[in-house]
XYZ file of C-alpha atoms in Angstrom:
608
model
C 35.331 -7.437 27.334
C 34.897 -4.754 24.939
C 32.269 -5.121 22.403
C 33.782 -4.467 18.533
C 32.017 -2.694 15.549
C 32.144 -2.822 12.222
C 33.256 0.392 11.747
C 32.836 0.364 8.232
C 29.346 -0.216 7.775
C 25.790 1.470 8.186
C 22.306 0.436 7.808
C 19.705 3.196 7.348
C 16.312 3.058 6.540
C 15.032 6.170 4.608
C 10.818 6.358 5.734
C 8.432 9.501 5.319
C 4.891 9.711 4.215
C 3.876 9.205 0.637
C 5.069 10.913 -2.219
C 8.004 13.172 -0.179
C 10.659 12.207 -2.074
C 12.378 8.971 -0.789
C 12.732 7.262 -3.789
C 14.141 9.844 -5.765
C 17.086 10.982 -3.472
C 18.310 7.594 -2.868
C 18.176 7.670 -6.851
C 21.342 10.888 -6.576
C 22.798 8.891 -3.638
C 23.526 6.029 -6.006
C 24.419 8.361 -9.019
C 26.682 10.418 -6.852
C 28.397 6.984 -5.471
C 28.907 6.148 -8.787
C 26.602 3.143 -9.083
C 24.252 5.419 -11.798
C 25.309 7.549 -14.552
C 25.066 11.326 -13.919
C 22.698 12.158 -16.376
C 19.003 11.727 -14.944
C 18.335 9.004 -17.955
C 20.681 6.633 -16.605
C 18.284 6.397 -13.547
C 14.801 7.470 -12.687
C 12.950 5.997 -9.506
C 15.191 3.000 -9.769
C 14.400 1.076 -6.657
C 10.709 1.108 -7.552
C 11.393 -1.413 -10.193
C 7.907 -2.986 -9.915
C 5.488 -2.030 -13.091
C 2.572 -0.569 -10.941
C 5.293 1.368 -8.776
C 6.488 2.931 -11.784
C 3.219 3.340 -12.871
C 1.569 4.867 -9.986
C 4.460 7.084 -8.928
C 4.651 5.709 -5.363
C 6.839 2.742 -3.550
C 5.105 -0.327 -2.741
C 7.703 -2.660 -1.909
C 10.423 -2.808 0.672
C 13.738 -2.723 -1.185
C 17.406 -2.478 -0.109
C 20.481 -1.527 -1.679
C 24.545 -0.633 -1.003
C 26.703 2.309 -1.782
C 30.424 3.270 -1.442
C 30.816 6.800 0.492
C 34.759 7.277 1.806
C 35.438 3.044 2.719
C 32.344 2.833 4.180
C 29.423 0.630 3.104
C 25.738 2.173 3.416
C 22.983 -0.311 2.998
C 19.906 1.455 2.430
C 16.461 0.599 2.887
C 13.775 2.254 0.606
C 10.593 1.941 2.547
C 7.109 2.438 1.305
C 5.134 5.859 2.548
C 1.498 4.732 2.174
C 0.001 3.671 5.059
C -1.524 0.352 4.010
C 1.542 -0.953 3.220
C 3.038 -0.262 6.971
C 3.666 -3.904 7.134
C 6.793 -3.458 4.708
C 7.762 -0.420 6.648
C 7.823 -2.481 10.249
C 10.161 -5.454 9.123
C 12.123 -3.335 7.117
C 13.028 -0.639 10.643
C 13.963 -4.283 12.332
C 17.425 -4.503 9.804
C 18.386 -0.698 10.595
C 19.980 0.766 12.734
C 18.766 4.111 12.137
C 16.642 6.180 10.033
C 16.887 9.317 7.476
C 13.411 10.648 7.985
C 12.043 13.031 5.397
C 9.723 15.497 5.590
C 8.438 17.756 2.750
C 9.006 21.120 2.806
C 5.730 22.519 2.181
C 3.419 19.757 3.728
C 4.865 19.070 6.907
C 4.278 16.056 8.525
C 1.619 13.855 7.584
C 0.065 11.051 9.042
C 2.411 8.065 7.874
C 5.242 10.452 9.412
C 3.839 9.981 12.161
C 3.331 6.561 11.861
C 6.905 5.660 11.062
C 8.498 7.744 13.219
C 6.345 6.226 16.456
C 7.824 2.740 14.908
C 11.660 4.156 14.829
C 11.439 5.545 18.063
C 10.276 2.269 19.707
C 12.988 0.262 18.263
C 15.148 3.153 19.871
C 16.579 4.386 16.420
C 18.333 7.496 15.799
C 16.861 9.574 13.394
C 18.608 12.505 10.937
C 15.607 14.332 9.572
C 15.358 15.985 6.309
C 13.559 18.219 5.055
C 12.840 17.692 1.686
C 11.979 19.025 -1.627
C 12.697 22.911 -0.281
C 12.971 24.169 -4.407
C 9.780 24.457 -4.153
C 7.991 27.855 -4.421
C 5.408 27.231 -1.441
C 8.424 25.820 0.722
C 8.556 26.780 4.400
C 10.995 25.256 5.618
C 11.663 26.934 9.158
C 7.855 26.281 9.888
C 7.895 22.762 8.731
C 11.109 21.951 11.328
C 9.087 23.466 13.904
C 5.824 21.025 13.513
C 8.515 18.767 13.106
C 10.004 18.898 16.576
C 6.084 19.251 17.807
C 5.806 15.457 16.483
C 8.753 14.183 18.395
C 7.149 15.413 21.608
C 3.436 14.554 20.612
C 4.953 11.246 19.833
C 7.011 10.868 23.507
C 10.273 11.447 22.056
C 12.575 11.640 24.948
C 15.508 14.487 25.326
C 18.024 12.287 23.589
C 15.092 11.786 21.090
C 14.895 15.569 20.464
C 18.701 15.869 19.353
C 18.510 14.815 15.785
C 20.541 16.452 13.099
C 18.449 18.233 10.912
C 19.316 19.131 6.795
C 17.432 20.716 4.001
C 17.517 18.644 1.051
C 16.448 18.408 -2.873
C 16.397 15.308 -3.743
C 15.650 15.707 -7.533
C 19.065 18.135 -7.887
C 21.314 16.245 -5.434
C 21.839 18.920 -2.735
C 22.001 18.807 1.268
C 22.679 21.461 2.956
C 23.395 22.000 7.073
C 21.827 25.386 6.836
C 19.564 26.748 4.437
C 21.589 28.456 1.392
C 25.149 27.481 2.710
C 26.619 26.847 -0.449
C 26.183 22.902 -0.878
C 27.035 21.495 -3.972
C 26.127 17.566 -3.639
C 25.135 15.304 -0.907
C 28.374 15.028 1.212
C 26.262 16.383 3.882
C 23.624 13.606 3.811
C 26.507 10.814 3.799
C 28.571 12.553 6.693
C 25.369 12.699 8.918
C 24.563 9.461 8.277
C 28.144 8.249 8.920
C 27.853 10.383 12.096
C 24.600 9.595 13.738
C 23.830 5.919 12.712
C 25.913 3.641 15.019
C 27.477 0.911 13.117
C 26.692 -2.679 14.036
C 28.520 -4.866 16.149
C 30.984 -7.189 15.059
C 30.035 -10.813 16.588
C 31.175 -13.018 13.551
C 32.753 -15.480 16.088
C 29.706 -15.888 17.679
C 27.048 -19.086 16.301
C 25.131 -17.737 13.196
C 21.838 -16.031 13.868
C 19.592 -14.615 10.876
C 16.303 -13.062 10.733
C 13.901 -13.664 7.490
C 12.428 -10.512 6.983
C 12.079 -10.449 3.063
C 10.957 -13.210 0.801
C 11.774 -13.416 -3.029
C 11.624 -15.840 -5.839
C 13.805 -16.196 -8.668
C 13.021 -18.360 -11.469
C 16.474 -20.309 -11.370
C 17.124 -20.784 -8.044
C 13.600 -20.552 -6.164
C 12.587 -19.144 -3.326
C 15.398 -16.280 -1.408
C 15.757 -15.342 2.347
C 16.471 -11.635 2.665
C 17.155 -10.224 6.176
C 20.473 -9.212 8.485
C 22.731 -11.476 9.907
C 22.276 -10.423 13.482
C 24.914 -12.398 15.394
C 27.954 -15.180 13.605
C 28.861 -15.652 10.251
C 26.910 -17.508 7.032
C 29.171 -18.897 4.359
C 28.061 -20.409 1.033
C 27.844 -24.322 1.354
C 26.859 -24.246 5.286
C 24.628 -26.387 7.392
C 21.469 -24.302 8.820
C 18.816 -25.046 10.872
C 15.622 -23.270 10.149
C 13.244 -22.468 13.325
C 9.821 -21.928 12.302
C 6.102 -21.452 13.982
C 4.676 -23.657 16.071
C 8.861 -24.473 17.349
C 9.523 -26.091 14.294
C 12.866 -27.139 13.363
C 14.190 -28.361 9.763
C 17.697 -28.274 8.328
C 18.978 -26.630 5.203
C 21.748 -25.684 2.707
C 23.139 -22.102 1.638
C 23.002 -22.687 -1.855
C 23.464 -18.897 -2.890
C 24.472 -15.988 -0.856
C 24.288 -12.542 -2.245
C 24.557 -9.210 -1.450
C 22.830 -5.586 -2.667
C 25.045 -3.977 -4.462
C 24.804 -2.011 -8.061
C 21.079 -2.199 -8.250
C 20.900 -5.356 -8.020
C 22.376 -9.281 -6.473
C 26.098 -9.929 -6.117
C 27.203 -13.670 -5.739
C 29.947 -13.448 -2.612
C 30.942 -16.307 -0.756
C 30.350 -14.922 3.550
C 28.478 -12.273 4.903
C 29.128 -11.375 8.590
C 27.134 -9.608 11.487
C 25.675 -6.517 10.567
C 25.484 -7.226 6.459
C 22.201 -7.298 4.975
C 22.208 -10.229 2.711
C 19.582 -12.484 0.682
C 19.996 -16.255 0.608
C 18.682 -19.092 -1.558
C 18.677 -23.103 -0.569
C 15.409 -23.550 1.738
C 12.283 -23.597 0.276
C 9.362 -24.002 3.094
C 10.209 -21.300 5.085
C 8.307 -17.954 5.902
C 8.809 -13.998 7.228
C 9.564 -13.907 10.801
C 11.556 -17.327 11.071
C 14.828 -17.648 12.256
C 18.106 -19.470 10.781
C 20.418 -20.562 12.766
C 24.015 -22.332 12.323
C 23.681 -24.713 15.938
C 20.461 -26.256 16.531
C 20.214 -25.467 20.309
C 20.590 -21.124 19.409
C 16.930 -19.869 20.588
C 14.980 -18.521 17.817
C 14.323 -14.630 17.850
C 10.840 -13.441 18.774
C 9.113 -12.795 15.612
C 8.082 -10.159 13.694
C 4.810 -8.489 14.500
C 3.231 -5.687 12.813
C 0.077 -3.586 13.791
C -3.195 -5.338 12.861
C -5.172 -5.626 9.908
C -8.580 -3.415 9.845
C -10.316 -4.510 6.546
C -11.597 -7.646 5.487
C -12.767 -8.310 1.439
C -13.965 -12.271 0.169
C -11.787 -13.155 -3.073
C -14.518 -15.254 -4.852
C -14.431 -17.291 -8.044
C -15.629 -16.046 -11.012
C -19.036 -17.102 -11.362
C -20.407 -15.020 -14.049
C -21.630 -15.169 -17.456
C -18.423 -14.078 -18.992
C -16.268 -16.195 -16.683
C -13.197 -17.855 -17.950
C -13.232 -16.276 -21.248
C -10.647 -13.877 -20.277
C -8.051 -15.076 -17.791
C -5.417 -18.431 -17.179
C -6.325 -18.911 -13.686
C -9.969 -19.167 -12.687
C -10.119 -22.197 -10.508
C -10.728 -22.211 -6.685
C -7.531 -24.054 -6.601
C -6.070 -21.430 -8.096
C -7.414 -18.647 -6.320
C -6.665 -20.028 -2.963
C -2.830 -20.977 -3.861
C -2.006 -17.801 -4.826
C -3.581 -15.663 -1.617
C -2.073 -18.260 0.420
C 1.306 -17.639 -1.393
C 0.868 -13.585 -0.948
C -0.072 -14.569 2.749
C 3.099 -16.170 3.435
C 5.544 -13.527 1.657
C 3.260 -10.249 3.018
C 3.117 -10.615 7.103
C 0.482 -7.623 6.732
C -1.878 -9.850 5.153
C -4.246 -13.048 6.469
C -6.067 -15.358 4.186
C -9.029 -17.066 6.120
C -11.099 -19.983 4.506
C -14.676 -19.984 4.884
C -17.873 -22.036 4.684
C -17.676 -22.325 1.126
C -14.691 -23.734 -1.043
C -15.041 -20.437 -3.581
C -14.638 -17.687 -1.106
C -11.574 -16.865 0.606
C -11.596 -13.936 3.258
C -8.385 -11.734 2.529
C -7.420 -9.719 5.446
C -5.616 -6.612 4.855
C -4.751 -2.657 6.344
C -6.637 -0.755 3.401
C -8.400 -0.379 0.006
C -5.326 0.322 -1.944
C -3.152 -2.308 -0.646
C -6.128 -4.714 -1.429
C -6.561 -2.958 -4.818
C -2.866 -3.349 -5.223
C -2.904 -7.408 -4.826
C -6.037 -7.880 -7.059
C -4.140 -5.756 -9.508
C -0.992 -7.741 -9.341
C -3.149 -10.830 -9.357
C -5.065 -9.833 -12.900
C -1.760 -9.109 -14.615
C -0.561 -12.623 -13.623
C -3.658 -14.037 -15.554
C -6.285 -14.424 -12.537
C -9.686 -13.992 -12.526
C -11.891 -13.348 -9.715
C -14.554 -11.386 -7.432
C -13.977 -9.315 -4.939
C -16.908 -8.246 -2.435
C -17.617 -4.667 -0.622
C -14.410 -3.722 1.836
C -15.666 -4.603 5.771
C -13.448 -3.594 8.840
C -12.588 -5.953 11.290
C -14.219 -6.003 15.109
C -13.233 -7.502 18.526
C -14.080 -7.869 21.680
C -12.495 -5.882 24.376
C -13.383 -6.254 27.771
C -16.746 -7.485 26.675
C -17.663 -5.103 24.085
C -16.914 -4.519 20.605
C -14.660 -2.737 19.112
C -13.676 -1.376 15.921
C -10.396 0.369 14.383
C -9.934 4.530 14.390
C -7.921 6.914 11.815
C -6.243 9.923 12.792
C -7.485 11.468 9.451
C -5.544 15.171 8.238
C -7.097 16.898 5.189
C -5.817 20.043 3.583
C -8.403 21.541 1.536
C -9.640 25.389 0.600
C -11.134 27.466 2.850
C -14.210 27.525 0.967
C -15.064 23.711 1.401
C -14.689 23.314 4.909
C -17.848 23.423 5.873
C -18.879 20.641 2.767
C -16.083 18.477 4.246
C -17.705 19.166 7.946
C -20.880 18.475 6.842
C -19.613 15.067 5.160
C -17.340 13.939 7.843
C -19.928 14.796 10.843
C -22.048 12.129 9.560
C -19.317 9.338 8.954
C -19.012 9.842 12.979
C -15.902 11.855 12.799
C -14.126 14.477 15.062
C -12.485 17.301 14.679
C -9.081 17.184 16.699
C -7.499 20.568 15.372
C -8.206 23.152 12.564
C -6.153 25.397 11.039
C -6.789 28.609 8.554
C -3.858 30.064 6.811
C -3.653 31.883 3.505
C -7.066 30.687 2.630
C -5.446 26.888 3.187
C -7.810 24.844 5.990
C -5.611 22.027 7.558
C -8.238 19.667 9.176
C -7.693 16.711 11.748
C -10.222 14.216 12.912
C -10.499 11.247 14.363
C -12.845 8.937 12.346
C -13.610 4.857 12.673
C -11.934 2.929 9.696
C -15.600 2.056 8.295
C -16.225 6.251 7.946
C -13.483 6.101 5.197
C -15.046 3.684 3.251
C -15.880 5.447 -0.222
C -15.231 8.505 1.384
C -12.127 9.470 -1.399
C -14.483 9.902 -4.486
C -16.673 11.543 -2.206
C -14.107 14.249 -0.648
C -12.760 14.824 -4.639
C -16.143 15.606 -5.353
C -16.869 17.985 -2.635
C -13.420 19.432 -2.869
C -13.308 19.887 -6.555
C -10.534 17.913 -6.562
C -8.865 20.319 -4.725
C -8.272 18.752 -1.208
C -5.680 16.118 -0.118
C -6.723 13.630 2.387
C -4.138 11.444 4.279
C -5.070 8.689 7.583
C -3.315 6.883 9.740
C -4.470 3.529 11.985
C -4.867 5.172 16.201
C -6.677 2.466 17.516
C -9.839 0.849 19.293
C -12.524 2.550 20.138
C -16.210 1.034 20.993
C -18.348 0.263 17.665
C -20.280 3.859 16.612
C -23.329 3.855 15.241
C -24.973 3.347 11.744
C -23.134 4.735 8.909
C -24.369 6.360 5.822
C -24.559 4.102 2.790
C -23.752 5.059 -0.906
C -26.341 7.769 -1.535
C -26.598 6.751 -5.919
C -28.258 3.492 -6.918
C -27.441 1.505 -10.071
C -28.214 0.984 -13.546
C -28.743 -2.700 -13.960
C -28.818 -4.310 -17.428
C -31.785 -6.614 -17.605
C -30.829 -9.008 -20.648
C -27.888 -10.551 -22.024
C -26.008 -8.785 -25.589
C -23.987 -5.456 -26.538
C -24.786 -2.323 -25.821
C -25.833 0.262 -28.779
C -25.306 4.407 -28.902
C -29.703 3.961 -29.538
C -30.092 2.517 -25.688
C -27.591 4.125 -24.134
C -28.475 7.316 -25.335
C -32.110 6.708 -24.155
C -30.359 5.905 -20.946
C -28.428 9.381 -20.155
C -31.294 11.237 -18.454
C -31.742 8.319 -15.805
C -27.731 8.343 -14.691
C -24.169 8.292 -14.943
C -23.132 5.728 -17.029
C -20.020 3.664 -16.887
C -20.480 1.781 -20.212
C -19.686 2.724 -24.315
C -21.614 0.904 -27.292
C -20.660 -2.477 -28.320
C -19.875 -3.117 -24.522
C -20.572 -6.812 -23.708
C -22.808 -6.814 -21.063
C -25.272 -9.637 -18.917
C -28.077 -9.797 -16.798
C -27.198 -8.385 -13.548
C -24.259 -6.221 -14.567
C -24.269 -2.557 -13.840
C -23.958 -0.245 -16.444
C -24.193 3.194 -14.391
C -25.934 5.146 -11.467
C -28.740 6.545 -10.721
C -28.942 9.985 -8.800
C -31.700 8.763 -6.233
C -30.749 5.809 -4.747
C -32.963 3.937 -6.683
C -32.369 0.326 -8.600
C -33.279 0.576 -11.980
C -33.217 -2.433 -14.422
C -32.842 -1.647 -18.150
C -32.507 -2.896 -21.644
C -29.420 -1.068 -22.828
C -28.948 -3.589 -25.743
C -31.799 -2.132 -27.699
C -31.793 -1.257 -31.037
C -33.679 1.520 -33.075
C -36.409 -0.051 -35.246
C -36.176 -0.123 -39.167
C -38.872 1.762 -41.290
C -39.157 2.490 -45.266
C -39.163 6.148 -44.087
C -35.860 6.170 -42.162
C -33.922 9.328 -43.628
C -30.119 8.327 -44.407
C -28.188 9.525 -41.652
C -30.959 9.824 -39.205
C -28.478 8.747 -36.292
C -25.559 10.841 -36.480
C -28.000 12.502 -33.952
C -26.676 10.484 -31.417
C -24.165 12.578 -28.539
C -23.350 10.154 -25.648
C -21.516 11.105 -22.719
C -17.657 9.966 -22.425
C -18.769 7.147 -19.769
C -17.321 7.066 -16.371
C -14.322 5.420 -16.092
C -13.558 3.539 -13.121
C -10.285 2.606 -11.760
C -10.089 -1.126 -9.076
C -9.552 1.389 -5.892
C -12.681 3.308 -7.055
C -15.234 0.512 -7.855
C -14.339 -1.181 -4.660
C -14.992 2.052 -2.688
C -18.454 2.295 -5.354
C -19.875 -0.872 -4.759
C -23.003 -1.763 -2.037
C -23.563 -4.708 -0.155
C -25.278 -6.599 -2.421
C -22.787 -6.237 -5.241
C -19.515 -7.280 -6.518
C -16.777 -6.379 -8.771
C -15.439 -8.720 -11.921
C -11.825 -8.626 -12.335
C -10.498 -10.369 -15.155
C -6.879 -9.645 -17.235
C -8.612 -6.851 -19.305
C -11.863 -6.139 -17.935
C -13.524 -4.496 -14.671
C -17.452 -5.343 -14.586
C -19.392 -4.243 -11.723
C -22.359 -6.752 -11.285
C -25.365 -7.741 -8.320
C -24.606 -10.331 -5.655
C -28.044 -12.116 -7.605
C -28.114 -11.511 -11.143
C -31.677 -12.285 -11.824
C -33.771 -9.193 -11.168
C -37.065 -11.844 -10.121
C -34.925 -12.896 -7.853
C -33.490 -9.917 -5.793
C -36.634 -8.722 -6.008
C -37.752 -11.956 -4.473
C -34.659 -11.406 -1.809
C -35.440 -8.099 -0.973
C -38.754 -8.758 -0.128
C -38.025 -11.970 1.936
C -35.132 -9.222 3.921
C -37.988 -6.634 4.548
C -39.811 -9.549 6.389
């Protein structure tokens, strides 16, 4: 019996590495459906409708959405390009079937293009690969196309592999182009290959319903939604499901709401057959990786797996002076419903209890996807702790192991051997190097715990000139001792403000990271100290009065702007024995033991 498709339907999943332009072409691929406006107000990033998207300029969600090109329906799936947020990228490749892979035009390939593409090709995806972004002035785009085909071998791209259509796009003005400088006026190119290369799915919608969850949502009127592709059968509002679960659970449910993605947004329809991409409300206690079925006896799918987490942080309550003065949810009840919550919508993240009933162990691929949650979690009106980033071990074959990054920089010829000098002791090594045009392109291979705090470091080195992008390779046998931060801290000794006076009497010992009239307690730190050394101070003192004082004796005073630290940066700052304070408006960095009698005490019980 033949097998029918649905000719009139694609699913294509656009992934690259961060910042190369995904979001913003499938931005002219809606306007030039018609879903946006023409003019670039109407529409600007619009899939990355999440406020710390928009606000850091990159994609951290998974999102889909539709579009209209010649009768055919192309659901597309935005994908996120940073590597600690592969999780989204590896559920969201299960839905396609095939990929529009984009490469920029000056950078090449990265290391998340590699990552992504090593995920398409072992789901056996056909890939259309664009190279992006070629109005720019440093643009090589014949060079780039060649490293590009170099990845599909390193990779073990087979010969059918190899054949991919290839296009020059710019996102921003809405061109595609076959060959470079052929004339193209809009994207017709783009839509045609996709048409072309990505096979559509087949039509089974006589078959017994079977649905993958791959998404989870919530909506504040109807509760919690299913997003994922009905795989095999048909789902109509109003039908009987059957949910199978972990642990070969079964439960029954309802399709109380069936939508689909279309103009930016849900559309209420009524079926959805094989092939559609569609999100469902009606059954609450479900999670990612379950499978709904219409008769009870259908086998559930094998679920989704994703690479493993490498880096372990404790979420602790608030126990500090200045606790619950600034945010809604401060409870250990609190704390642990909501990681639990982000556990069961985020399959790339574990929550583990431990020994004590304020600590939760939070199990994640990187700092910025952990910075990313706490930052989402202090907008919501939570505060907590979080403790110094630790990468995960196991035992293989007896010994223990612990996670490696393929790690690329691109940096100036003149810091190389800084950045060689730096990454030599953090246990790395070099792979490749490259010296063109005064440009070094670097790669190593470096355990997970060498990039710990090794981003303010490499700015620092680099002038802020290099770029530094890693990827998860694997296990390798634990290396040896690392280097620790080489700055101490600053530690206030007393409770109260801070005044321009103290602070100012404070500059020659360090860095600070405080301004006058800062609220501050015993055990917080206020700044760093060049030599490694702890240094407890009184920054809350205050310049004594005499009959002699001359009227505008302290306009004398010239502090420092203070240094400024972001979530991603303190949690790369911070030592062992320290923690950072995250409340709705505030970021405190303070010692595991506030007292300074008593670390002092500790430390001297640690030496013995």
């Amino acid at each position: 019996m033949d097998t029918k498709f649905r000719e009139n339907i694609r699913n294509v999943a656009v992934i690259a590495h961060v910042d190369h332009g995904k979001t913003t072409l499938v931005d002219s691929m809606l306007r030039q459906s018609g879903l946006l406006g023409q003019s670039k107000e109407d529409g600007e990033r619009v899939l990355d409708s999440n406020d710390l998207e928009r606000e850091r300029g990159i994609t951290i969600l998974a999102k889909n959405t539709s579009l209209e090109y010649n009768s055919t329906t192309i659901n597309i799936l935005d994908t996120p390009g940073h590597h600690d947020f592969g999780g989204e990228v590896e559920r969201t490749l299960i839905m396609a079937d095939g990929v529009l892979l984009l490469v920029d035009a000056a950078e090449g390939p990265l290391p998340q293009t590699r990552f992504v593409l090593k995920k398409a090709l072992r789901l056996n995806l056909p890939v259309i690969v664009a190279i992006n972004k070629i109005d720019r002035k440093d643009a090589r785009c014949e060079e780039v196309l060649d490293e590009v085909y170099d990845l599909f071998i390193d990779v073990g791209a087979d010969d059918a592999g190899i054949e991919f259509p290839v296009l020059y796009t710019d996102g921003r003005a809405g061109l595609a182009h076959n060959t470079l400088n052929d004339g193209a006026t809009d994207l017709r190119p783009l839509f045609e290959a996709i048409v072309n290369t990505v096979p559509p799915p087949p039509d089974t919608r006589d078959q017994s319903l079977i649905l993958q969850v791959n998404n989870l949502d919530w909506d504040n009127f109807v509760g919690r939604i299913i997003v994922g592709r009905v795989i095999q059968g048909t789902i109509r509002m109003g039908q009987e499901i059957f949910v199978k679960g972990k642990n070969n659970s079964v439960f029954s449910g309802k399709v109380m709401r069936l939508y689909s993605a279309n103009e930016l947004g849900r559309v209420e329809i009524k079926e959805a057959f094989s092939g559609d991409i569609i999100s469902m409300a009606g059954v609450e206690e479900v999670t990612i990786g379950d499978t709904v079925v219409s008769d009870k006896d259908t086998p559930a799918m094998k679920r989704i797996e994703v690479d493993e987490p490498t880096l372990a942080m404790n979420f602790c309550v608030n126990t500090g002076p200045f606790a619950g003065k600034e945010g809604q949810y401060v409870t250990s009840r609190n704390l642990r419903d909501r990681l639990f919550r982000e556990a069961m919508m985020n399959v790339a993240i574990r929550v583990e209890e431990t020994d004590s009933t304020e600590i939760y162990r939070v199990i994640g691929r990187g700092e910025l996807q952990m910075g990313i949650l706490v930052e989402t979690m202090r907008r919501e009106g939570y505060e907590l702790m979080l403790s110094r980033p630790e990468v995960i071990t196991k035992e293989i074959d007896g010994k223990t192991h612990e996670p490696e990054e393929r790690l690329r920089i691109d940096c100036n010829e003149q810091y190389m051997g800084a950045v060689t000098q730096m990454l030599g002791e953090r246990r790395a090594k070099m792979i490749d190097m490259s010296v063109e045009s005064g440009q070094a392109k670097l790669i190593y291979h470096i355990p997970t715990r060498g990039l710990i705090g090794l981003h303010s470091k490499f700015l620092t080195e680099t002038r802020g000139n290099g770029v530094l992008n890693s990827s998860f390779r694997g296990w390798i046998p634990l290396q040896g001792e690392m280097p620790g931060r080489a700055t101490g801290s600053l530690v206030s000794d007393r409770i109260g403000a801070t005044t321009p006076y103290a602070l100012f009497g404070l500059q020659p010992r360090g860095t600070l990271f405080v301004e006058p009239s800062t609220k501050v307690y015993e055990g917080m730190i206020i700044g760093e100290t060049p030599n490694g050394r702890e240094l407890n101070v009184n920054c809350t003192r205050e310049k004594k009065l005499t009959n002699i004082r001359a009227a505008g004796k302290d306009d004398a005073i010239l502090l420092s702007p203070p240094k400024k630290m972001s979530l991603e940066q303190a949690i790369e700052f911070i030592a062992d024995d320290e923690l950072i304070e995250v409340t709705p408006q505030t970021l405190r960095l303070r010692k595991r033991i506030l007292s300074a009698t008593q670390r002092q005490r500790a430390n001297a019980n640690a030496k013995y």
